[in-house]
PDB file of C-alpha atoms in Angstrom:
ATOM      1  CA  UNK A   1     113.328 -21.009-129.874  1.00 49.00           C
ATOM      2  CA  UNK A   2     110.377 -23.712-128.983  1.00 41.00           C
ATOM      3  CA  UNK A   3     110.392 -26.996-129.574  1.00 43.00           C
ATOM      4  CA  UNK A   4     108.838 -28.890-132.091  1.00 40.00           C
ATOM      5  CA  UNK A   5     106.312 -31.499-131.139  1.00 40.00           C
ATOM      6  CA  UNK A   6     107.562 -35.439-131.838  1.00 38.00           C
ATOM      7  CA  UNK A   7     104.686 -36.441-134.721  1.00 41.00           C
ATOM      8  CA  UNK A   8     103.136 -39.739-132.602  1.00 49.00           C
ATOM      9  CA  UNK A   9      99.650 -40.794-133.021  1.00 89.00           C
ATOM     10  CA  UNK A  10      96.552 -38.082-132.448  1.00 95.00           C
ATOM     11  CA  UNK A  11      96.777 -36.855-129.285  1.00 95.00           C
ATOM     12  CA  UNK A  12      92.962 -37.188-128.752  1.00 96.00           C
ATOM     13  CA  UNK A  13      92.875 -41.082-129.427  1.00 96.00           C
ATOM     14  CA  UNK A  14      95.876 -40.872-127.270  1.00 94.00           C
ATOM     15  CA  UNK A  15      94.429 -39.580-124.533  1.00 94.00           C
ATOM     16  CA  UNK A  16      91.245 -41.931-124.145  1.00 95.00           C
ATOM     17  CA  UNK A  17      91.534 -44.595-121.595  1.00 95.00           C
ATOM     18  CA  UNK A  18      91.857 -48.494-123.399  1.00 95.00           C
ATOM     19  CA  UNK A  19      88.174 -49.217-122.629  1.00 96.00           C
ATOM     20  CA  UNK A  20      86.757 -46.244-124.200  1.00 96.00           C
ATOM     21  CA  UNK A  21      89.369 -46.335-127.106  1.00 96.00           C
ATOM     22  CA  UNK A  22      88.094 -49.759-127.648  1.00 96.00           C
ATOM     23  CA  UNK A  23      84.924 -48.471-128.725  1.00 97.00           C
ATOM     24  CA  UNK A  24      86.335 -46.603-131.245  1.00 96.00           C
ATOM     25  CA  UNK A  25      89.502 -49.148-132.417  1.00 95.00           C
ATOM     26  CA  UNK A  26      87.417 -51.955-134.172  1.00 95.00           C
ATOM     27  CA  UNK A  27      85.998 -49.499-136.710  1.00 96.00           C
ATOM     28  CA  UNK A  28      88.955 -46.920-137.355  1.00 96.00           C
ATOM     29  CA  UNK A  29      90.796 -47.482-140.741  1.00 96.00           C
ATOM     30  CA  UNK A  30      94.373 -45.556-141.313  1.00 96.00           C
ATOM     31  CA  UNK A  31      93.966 -43.720-144.654  1.00 96.00           C
ATOM     32  CA  UNK A  32      96.443 -41.168-146.499  1.00 96.00           C
ATOM     33  CA  UNK A  33      95.437 -37.291-146.559  1.00 96.00           C
ATOM     34  CA  UNK A  34      96.613 -35.799-150.189  1.00 96.00           C
ATOM     35  CA  UNK A  35      97.941 -32.717-150.088  1.00 95.00           C
ATOM     36  CA  UNK A  36      95.521 -30.067-151.811  1.00 95.00           C
ATOM     37  CA  UNK A  37      92.324 -32.767-151.184  1.00 97.00           C
ATOM     38  CA  UNK A  38      89.353 -31.187-149.794  1.00 96.00           C
ATOM     39  CA  UNK A  39      88.311 -33.655-147.334  1.00 95.00           C
ATOM     40  CA  UNK A  40      84.980 -31.948-146.480  1.00 92.00           C
ATOM     41  CA  UNK A  41      83.036 -29.320-148.014  1.00 91.00           C
ATOM     42  CA  UNK A  42      80.424 -27.147-146.327  1.00 88.00           C
ATOM     43  CA  UNK A  43      76.640 -28.007-146.652  1.00 85.00           C
ATOM     44  CA  UNK A  44      77.635 -31.596-148.187  1.00 88.00           C
ATOM     45  CA  UNK A  45      77.249 -34.763-146.725  1.00 86.00           C
ATOM     46  CA  UNK A  46      79.340 -35.787-143.948  1.00 86.00           C
ATOM     47  CA  UNK A  47      80.028 -39.432-144.394  1.00 89.00           C
ATOM     48  CA  UNK A  48      83.561 -40.279-142.169  1.00 93.00           C
ATOM     49  CA  UNK A  49      84.768 -38.290-138.631  1.00 95.00           C
ATOM     50  CA  UNK A  50      88.949 -37.780-139.274  1.00 97.00           C
ATOM     51  CA  UNK A  51      91.719 -38.238-136.478  1.00 97.00           C
ATOM     52  CA  UNK A  52      95.275 -37.322-137.893  1.00 97.00           C
ATOM     53  CA  UNK A  53      98.108 -38.299-137.203  1.00 96.00           C
ATOM     54  CA  UNK A  54     100.422 -36.519-139.272  1.00 94.00           C
ATOM     55  CA  UNK A  55      99.735 -33.584-141.738  1.00 95.00           C
ATOM     56  CA  UNK A  56      97.588 -30.633-141.308  1.00 97.00           C
ATOM     57  CA  UNK A  57      94.191 -29.615-142.807  1.00 97.00           C
ATOM     58  CA  UNK A  58      93.091 -25.991-142.692  1.00 97.00           C
ATOM     59  CA  UNK A  59      89.105 -25.082-141.984  1.00 96.00           C
ATOM     60  CA  UNK A  60      88.323 -22.348-145.084  1.00 95.00           C
ATOM     61  CA  UNK A  61      85.501 -19.809-145.113  1.00 93.00           C
ATOM     62  CA  UNK A  62      84.549 -18.909-148.533  1.00 88.00           C
ATOM     63  CA  UNK A  63      83.149 -15.642-149.087  1.00 83.00           C
ATOM     64  CA  UNK A  64      80.412 -14.390-151.871  1.00 85.00           C
ATOM     65  CA  UNK A  65      83.028 -12.659-153.797  1.00 84.00           C
ATOM     66  CA  UNK A  66      85.295 -16.188-154.094  1.00 82.00           C
ATOM     67  CA  UNK A  67      87.795 -14.983-151.756  1.00 86.00           C
ATOM     68  CA  UNK A  68      88.593 -17.462-148.596  1.00 90.00           C
ATOM     69  CA  UNK A  69      90.444 -17.191-145.639  1.00 94.00           C
ATOM     70  CA  UNK A  70      91.682 -19.755-143.509  1.00 96.00           C
ATOM     71  CA  UNK A  71      89.859 -19.812-139.742  1.00 95.00           C
ATOM     72  CA  UNK A  72      92.176 -22.945-138.164  1.00 96.00           C
ATOM     73  CA  UNK A  73      94.323 -25.434-138.888  1.00 97.00           C
ATOM     74  CA  UNK A  74      94.003 -29.155-136.909  1.00 97.00           C
ATOM     75  CA  UNK A  75      96.939 -31.771-137.157  1.00 96.00           C
ATOM     76  CA  UNK A  76      97.334 -34.659-135.060  1.00 95.00           C
ATOM     77  CA  UNK A  77      96.280 -32.539-131.509  1.00 95.00           C
ATOM     78  CA  UNK A  78      92.389 -32.342-133.326  1.00 96.00           C
ATOM     79  CA  UNK A  79      90.079 -33.772-135.178  1.00 96.00           C
ATOM     80  CA  UNK A  80      87.340 -33.245-138.612  1.00 96.00           C
ATOM     81  CA  UNK A  81      83.912 -34.166-138.359  1.00 92.00           C
ATOM     82  CA  UNK A  82      84.080 -34.684-134.321  1.00 91.00           C
ATOM     83  CA  UNK A  83      81.861 -31.800-133.500  1.00 86.00           C
ATOM     84  CA  UNK A  84      78.974 -33.544-135.929  1.00 82.00           C
ATOM     85  CA  UNK A  85      77.931 -34.690-132.430  1.00 83.00           C
ATOM     86  CA  UNK A  86      77.180 -31.819-130.807  1.00 78.00           C
ATOM     87  CA  UNK A  87      73.616 -30.791-132.791  1.00 66.00           C
ATOM     88  CA  UNK A  88      72.507 -29.666-135.847  1.00 60.00           C
ATOM     89  CA  UNK A  89      72.345 -31.961-138.886  1.00 64.00           C
ATOM     90  CA  UNK A  90      75.198 -34.812-138.258  1.00 60.00           C
ATOM     91  CA  UNK A  91      74.756 -35.354-141.966  1.00 65.00           C
ATOM     92  CA  UNK A  92      75.987 -32.075-143.570  1.00 72.00           C
ATOM     93  CA  UNK A  93      79.428 -30.690-142.876  1.00 81.00           C
ATOM     94  CA  UNK A  94      79.821 -27.094-141.419  1.00 76.00           C
ATOM     95  CA  UNK A  95      83.167 -26.452-142.709  1.00 84.00           C
ATOM     96  CA  UNK A  96      85.193 -26.903-145.894  1.00 93.00           C
ATOM     97  CA  UNK A  97      88.411 -28.311-144.826  1.00 96.00           C
ATOM     98  CA  UNK A  98      91.597 -28.736-147.541  1.00 97.00           C
ATOM     99  CA  UNK A  99      94.303 -30.762-146.856  1.00 97.00           C
ATOM    100  CA  UNK A 100      97.916 -28.024-146.876  1.00 96.00           C
ATOM    101  CA  UNK A 101     100.561 -30.946-145.433  1.00 95.00           C
ATOM    102  CA  UNK A 102      99.548 -34.575-146.507  1.00 95.00           C
ATOM    103  CA  UNK A 103     100.075 -37.380-144.006  1.00 95.00           C
ATOM    104  CA  UNK A 104      97.693 -39.820-142.724  1.00 96.00           C
ATOM    105  CA  UNK A 105      94.669 -40.176-140.533  1.00 97.00           C
ATOM    106  CA  UNK A 106      92.317 -42.950-138.490  1.00 97.00           C
ATOM    107  CA  UNK A 107      88.896 -42.703-140.049  1.00 96.00           C
ATOM    108  CA  UNK A 108      85.579 -43.828-138.458  1.00 96.00           C
ATOM    109  CA  UNK A 109      82.108 -43.598-139.884  1.00 95.00           C
ATOM    110  CA  UNK A 110      79.695 -41.185-138.134  1.00 92.00           C
ATOM    111  CA  UNK A 111      77.463 -43.075-137.106  1.00 92.00           C
ATOM    112  CA  UNK A 112      79.681 -45.604-135.479  1.00 95.00           C
ATOM    113  CA  UNK A 113      81.351 -42.291-133.710  1.00 96.00           C
ATOM    114  CA  UNK A 114      78.313 -40.958-132.696  1.00 93.00           C
ATOM    115  CA  UNK A 115      77.148 -44.145-130.773  1.00 94.00           C
ATOM    116  CA  UNK A 116      80.829 -44.565-129.264  1.00 96.00           C
ATOM    117  CA  UNK A 117      80.125 -40.723-128.070  1.00 96.00           C
ATOM    118  CA  UNK A 118      77.182 -41.547-126.545  1.00 94.00           C
ATOM    119  CA  UNK A 119      78.444 -44.609-124.295  1.00 95.00           C
ATOM    120  CA  UNK A 120      81.176 -43.046-123.186  1.00 97.00           C
ATOM    121  CA  UNK A 121      81.826 -40.025-121.153  1.00 96.00           C
ATOM    122  CA  UNK A 122      85.355 -40.035-122.180  1.00 96.00           C
ATOM    123  CA  UNK A 123      84.756 -39.784-125.838  1.00 97.00           C
ATOM    124  CA  UNK A 124      82.598 -36.482-124.943  1.00 96.00           C
ATOM    125  CA  UNK A 125      85.289 -35.337-122.903  1.00 96.00           C
ATOM    126  CA  UNK A 126      88.027 -35.680-125.829  1.00 95.00           C
ATOM    127  CA  UNK A 127      85.234 -33.867-128.109  1.00 96.00           C
ATOM    128  CA  UNK A 128      84.484 -31.203-125.377  1.00 95.00           C
ATOM    129  CA  UNK A 129      88.635 -30.202-124.930  1.00 95.00           C
ATOM    130  CA  UNK A 130      88.535 -30.277-129.085  1.00 96.00           C
ATOM    131  CA  UNK A 131      85.663 -27.904-128.940  1.00 94.00           C
ATOM    132  CA  UNK A 132      87.367 -25.007-126.714  1.00 96.00           C
ATOM    133  CA  UNK A 133      90.526 -25.961-128.779  1.00 96.00           C
ATOM    134  CA  UNK A 134      89.024 -24.795-132.235  1.00 95.00           C
ATOM    135  CA  UNK A 135      87.383 -21.948-130.652  1.00 95.00           C
ATOM    136  CA  UNK A 136      90.302 -20.871-129.280  1.00 96.00           C
ATOM    137  CA  UNK A 137      91.383 -20.939-132.664  1.00 96.00           C
ATOM    138  CA  UNK A 138      88.671 -19.224-134.135  1.00 95.00           C
ATOM    139  CA  UNK A 139      88.845 -16.275-131.912  1.00 96.00           C
ATOM    140  CA  UNK A 140      92.932 -15.694-131.907  1.00 96.00           C
ATOM    141  CA  UNK A 141      92.608 -16.232-135.941  1.00 96.00           C
ATOM    142  CA  UNK A 142      90.117 -13.338-136.122  1.00 96.00           C
ATOM    143  CA  UNK A 143      91.961 -11.630-133.857  1.00 96.00           C
ATOM    144  CA  UNK A 144      95.181 -11.342-135.136  1.00 96.00           C
ATOM    145  CA  UNK A 145      93.751 -11.119-138.858  1.00 94.00           C
ATOM    146  CA  UNK A 146      91.925  -7.662-137.679  1.00 94.00           C
ATOM    147  CA  UNK A 147      94.977  -6.727-135.892  1.00 96.00           C
ATOM    148  CA  UNK A 148      98.561  -7.488-137.550  1.00 97.00           C
ATOM    149  CA  UNK A 149     100.657  -7.192-140.809  1.00 97.00           C
ATOM    150  CA  UNK A 150     100.390  -9.865-143.112  1.00 97.00           C
ATOM    151  CA  UNK A 151     104.103 -10.467-142.767  1.00 97.00           C
ATOM    152  CA  UNK A 152     103.541 -11.294-139.582  1.00 97.00           C
ATOM    153  CA  UNK A 153     100.281 -13.664-140.249  1.00 97.00           C
ATOM    154  CA  UNK A 154     102.365 -15.359-143.284  1.00 97.00           C
ATOM    155  CA  UNK A 155     104.863 -16.344-140.411  1.00 98.00           C
ATOM    156  CA  UNK A 156     102.044 -17.189-138.134  1.00 97.00           C
ATOM    157  CA  UNK A 157     100.680 -19.965-140.795  1.00 97.00           C
ATOM    158  CA  UNK A 158     104.015 -21.051-142.101  1.00 97.00           C
ATOM    159  CA  UNK A 159     105.014 -22.060-138.097  1.00 97.00           C
ATOM    160  CA  UNK A 160     101.574 -23.551-137.629  1.00 97.00           C
ATOM    161  CA  UNK A 161     101.622 -25.684-141.049  1.00 96.00           C
ATOM    162  CA  UNK A 162     105.696 -26.739-139.968  1.00 95.00           C
ATOM    163  CA  UNK A 163     104.518 -28.065-136.706  1.00 94.00           C
ATOM    164  CA  UNK A 164     102.842 -30.680-138.171  1.00 91.00           C
ATOM    165  CA  UNK A 165     105.300 -31.449-140.936  1.00 89.00           C
ATOM    166  CA  UNK A 166     108.285 -33.441-140.899  1.00 83.00           C
ATOM    167  CA  UNK A 167     111.974 -31.502-142.007  1.00 84.00           C
ATOM    168  CA  UNK A 168     111.936 -27.648-142.671  1.00 89.00           C
ATOM    169  CA  UNK A 169     110.711 -27.702-146.150  1.00 93.00           C
ATOM    170  CA  UNK A 170     107.187 -26.695-147.220  1.00 94.00           C
ATOM    171  CA  UNK A 171     105.528 -27.698-150.042  1.00 94.00           C
ATOM    172  CA  UNK A 172     102.878 -24.081-150.633  1.00 94.00           C
ATOM    173  CA  UNK A 173     102.349 -22.618-153.724  1.00 92.00           C
ATOM    174  CA  UNK A 174     101.252 -18.651-153.633  1.00 92.00           C
ATOM    175  CA  UNK A 175      98.026 -19.543-154.410  1.00 93.00           C
ATOM    176  CA  UNK A 176      97.368 -21.827-151.355  1.00 94.00           C
ATOM    177  CA  UNK A 177      99.453 -18.887-149.197  1.00 96.00           C
ATOM    178  CA  UNK A 178      96.744 -16.556-150.806  1.00 95.00           C
ATOM    179  CA  UNK A 179      93.792 -18.559-149.796  1.00 94.00           C
ATOM    180  CA  UNK A 180      95.101 -19.050-146.571  1.00 96.00           C
ATOM    181  CA  UNK A 181      95.519 -15.465-146.145  1.00 96.00           C
ATOM    182  CA  UNK A 182      92.239 -13.882-147.576  1.00 94.00           C
ATOM    183  CA  UNK A 183      95.097 -11.836-149.761  1.00 95.00           C
ATOM    184  CA  UNK A 184      96.059 -11.308-153.638  1.00 94.00           C
ATOM    185  CA  UNK A 185      98.414 -13.287-154.934  1.00 94.00           C
ATOM    186  CA  UNK A 186     100.317  -9.848-155.614  1.00 96.00           C
ATOM    187  CA  UNK A 187     100.033  -9.268-151.931  1.00 96.00           C
ATOM    188  CA  UNK A 188     101.853 -13.159-151.224  1.00 96.00           C
ATOM    189  CA  UNK A 189     104.731 -12.048-153.556  1.00 94.00           C
ATOM    190  CA  UNK A 190     105.726  -9.073-151.573  1.00 96.00           C
ATOM    191  CA  UNK A 191     105.290 -10.349-147.990  1.00 96.00           C
ATOM    192  CA  UNK A 192     107.216 -13.644-149.454  1.00 96.00           C
ATOM    193  CA  UNK A 193     109.914 -11.708-150.554  1.00 95.00           C
ATOM    194  CA  UNK A 194     110.267  -9.525-147.046  1.00 96.00           C
ATOM    195  CA  UNK A 195     110.651 -12.762-145.078  1.00 97.00           C
ATOM    196  CA  UNK A 196     113.238 -13.902-147.243  1.00 96.00           C
ATOM    197  CA  UNK A 197     115.154 -10.693-146.478  1.00 97.00           C
ATOM    198  CA  UNK A 198     114.848 -11.874-143.133  1.00 96.00           C
ATOM    199  CA  UNK A 199     116.323 -15.102-143.439  1.00 97.00           C
ATOM    200  CA  UNK A 200     113.194 -16.673-141.899  1.00 97.00           C
ATOM    201  CA  UNK A 201     112.554 -18.704-145.208  1.00 96.00           C
ATOM    202  CA  UNK A 202     114.044 -19.154-148.329  1.00 94.00           C
ATOM    203  CA  UNK A 203     111.501 -20.236-151.498  1.00 89.00           C
ATOM    204  CA  UNK A 204     111.988 -21.577-155.390  1.00 83.00           C
ATOM    205  CA  UNK A 205     109.313 -21.497-158.122  1.00 77.00           C
ATOM    206  CA  UNK A 206     107.937 -24.888-157.642  1.00 80.00           C
ATOM    207  CA  UNK A 207     106.003 -23.713-154.822  1.00 83.00           C
ATOM    208  CA  UNK A 208     108.935 -25.311-151.817  1.00 93.00           C
ATOM    209  CA  UNK A 209     109.643 -22.884-148.857  1.00 95.00           C
ATOM    210  CA  UNK A 210     112.550 -23.712-146.364  1.00 95.00           C
ATOM    211  CA  UNK A 211     111.808 -22.818-142.712  1.00 95.00           C
ATOM    212  CA  UNK A 212     114.101 -21.281-140.599  1.00 96.00           C
ATOM    213  CA  UNK A 213     112.527 -21.819-137.395  1.00 95.00           C
ATOM    214  CA  UNK A 214     114.049 -18.936-135.176  1.00 96.00           C
ATOM    215  CA  UNK A 215     113.728 -16.668-137.660  1.00 97.00           C
ATOM    216  CA  UNK A 216     110.268 -17.323-138.684  1.00 97.00           C
ATOM    217  CA  UNK A 217     109.110 -16.872-135.228  1.00 97.00           C
ATOM    218  CA  UNK A 218     110.725 -13.408-134.819  1.00 97.00           C
ATOM    219  CA  UNK A 219     109.070 -12.423-137.696  1.00 97.00           C
ATOM    220  CA  UNK A 220     105.551 -13.775-136.452  1.00 97.00           C
ATOM    221  CA  UNK A 221     103.066 -12.007-133.910  1.00 96.00           C
ATOM    222  CA  UNK A 222     102.558 -13.103-130.380  1.00 96.00           C
ATOM    223  CA  UNK A 223      99.688 -14.954-131.585  1.00 97.00           C
ATOM    224  CA  UNK A 224     101.553 -18.153-132.669  1.00 97.00           C
ATOM    225  CA  UNK A 225     103.005 -18.542-129.394  1.00 96.00           C
ATOM    226  CA  UNK A 226      99.827 -18.285-127.250  1.00 96.00           C
ATOM    227  CA  UNK A 227      98.137 -20.436-129.954  1.00 96.00           C
ATOM    228  CA  UNK A 228     100.536 -22.987-129.285  1.00 95.00           C
ATOM    229  CA  UNK A 229     100.440 -22.841-125.853  1.00 95.00           C
ATOM    230  CA  UNK A 230      97.076 -22.768-125.109  1.00 95.00           C
ATOM    231  CA  UNK A 231      96.086 -25.721-127.517  1.00 95.00           C
ATOM    232  CA  UNK A 232      98.980 -28.099-125.557  1.00 94.00           C
ATOM    233  CA  UNK A 233      97.221 -27.129-122.388  1.00 94.00           C
ATOM    234  CA  UNK A 234      93.744 -28.307-123.581  1.00 94.00           C
ATOM    235  CA  UNK A 235      94.809 -31.426-125.148  1.00 93.00           C
ATOM    236  CA  UNK A 236      98.198 -32.157-123.678  1.00 88.00           C
ATOM    237  CA  UNK A 237     100.794 -33.310-126.136  1.00 81.00           C
ATOM    238  CA  UNK A 238     102.065 -36.328-123.152  1.00 59.00           C
ATOM    239  CA  UNK A 239      99.164 -38.268-123.857  1.00 46.00           C
ATOM    240  CA  UNK A 240     100.510 -39.307-127.176  1.00 41.00           C
ATOM    241  CA  UNK A 241     101.892 -42.630-127.434  1.00 42.00           C
ATOM    242  CA  UNK A 242     101.758 -45.074-130.118  1.00 38.00           C
ATOM    243  CA  UNK A 243      99.199 -47.796-128.807  1.00 38.00           C
ATOM    244  CA  UNK A 244      96.581 -47.438-131.183  1.00 36.00           C
ATOM    245  CA  UNK A 245      96.510 -50.090-134.027  1.00 37.00           C
ATOM    246  CA  UNK A 246      94.146 -49.354-137.075  1.00 38.00           C
ATOM    247  CA  UNK A 247      93.527 -51.478-140.153  1.00 42.00           C
ATOM    248  CA  UNK A 248      95.050 -50.011-143.269  1.00 40.00           C
ATOM    249  CA  UNK A 249      92.970 -48.921-146.199  1.00 43.00           C
ATOM    250  CA  UNK A 250      93.862 -50.070-149.330  1.00 37.00           C
ATOM    251  CA  UNK A 251      93.298 -46.720-151.401  1.00 38.00           C
ATOM    252  CA  UNK A 252      94.548 -43.277-150.183  1.00 37.00           C
ATOM    253  CA  UNK A 253      92.061 -40.778-149.131  1.00 42.00           C
ATOM    254  CA  UNK A 254      91.801 -38.143-151.988  1.00 39.00           C
ATOM    255  CA  UNK A 255      88.884 -35.901-150.534  1.00 40.00           C
TER     256      UNK A 255
END
């Protein structure tokens, strides 16, 4: 069974040398990420870049028939909105992003982040690393969706979210799982029952899911292990340390 990462700081920010971090630090503000908040809507104006310190945000793809499916998930190893500096219209979000596990993040305006990006090769390197990490997720999730059964895919998503939360209990409704997996709620009910029968999870009608880490890893496909290891190679966790001090916002961020 793999060990879970410690939840200390944002790994992208922690990887920056002090002089480069200083370009961002005065403009960073700590905000709350409330569960189920939509922090970005595809096609809408983007005002901030977010660097999560805890919690999990999923990137969602909406189809014309109203169905949705998750294409990636980020936590403290990533950022939301950082790719706006790479071209296109930086003021418009290219993804819909939903908070799945509540937490905290450091936010900075898009304009200030772009200015720092232009003035720092280290910040550009961090954005490139984040880009590689997200593209890797997109590729593996697409392959996993096409090759592996729903039960294994559900176990993988639960493990991704578990990596980004404290404790062994996740608060996830069947509707949320349906959105992540791109399947009907009746299918979610069936697959949850299978994972319960394996002892990988325990769940109740309130949407609380208790994780048995070892058994859930056994139920998952190999994609989880591959994605986790590749993410750690691209954005090493040993760089993370609590050295960033940001101003705390008075109001929690709700999307």
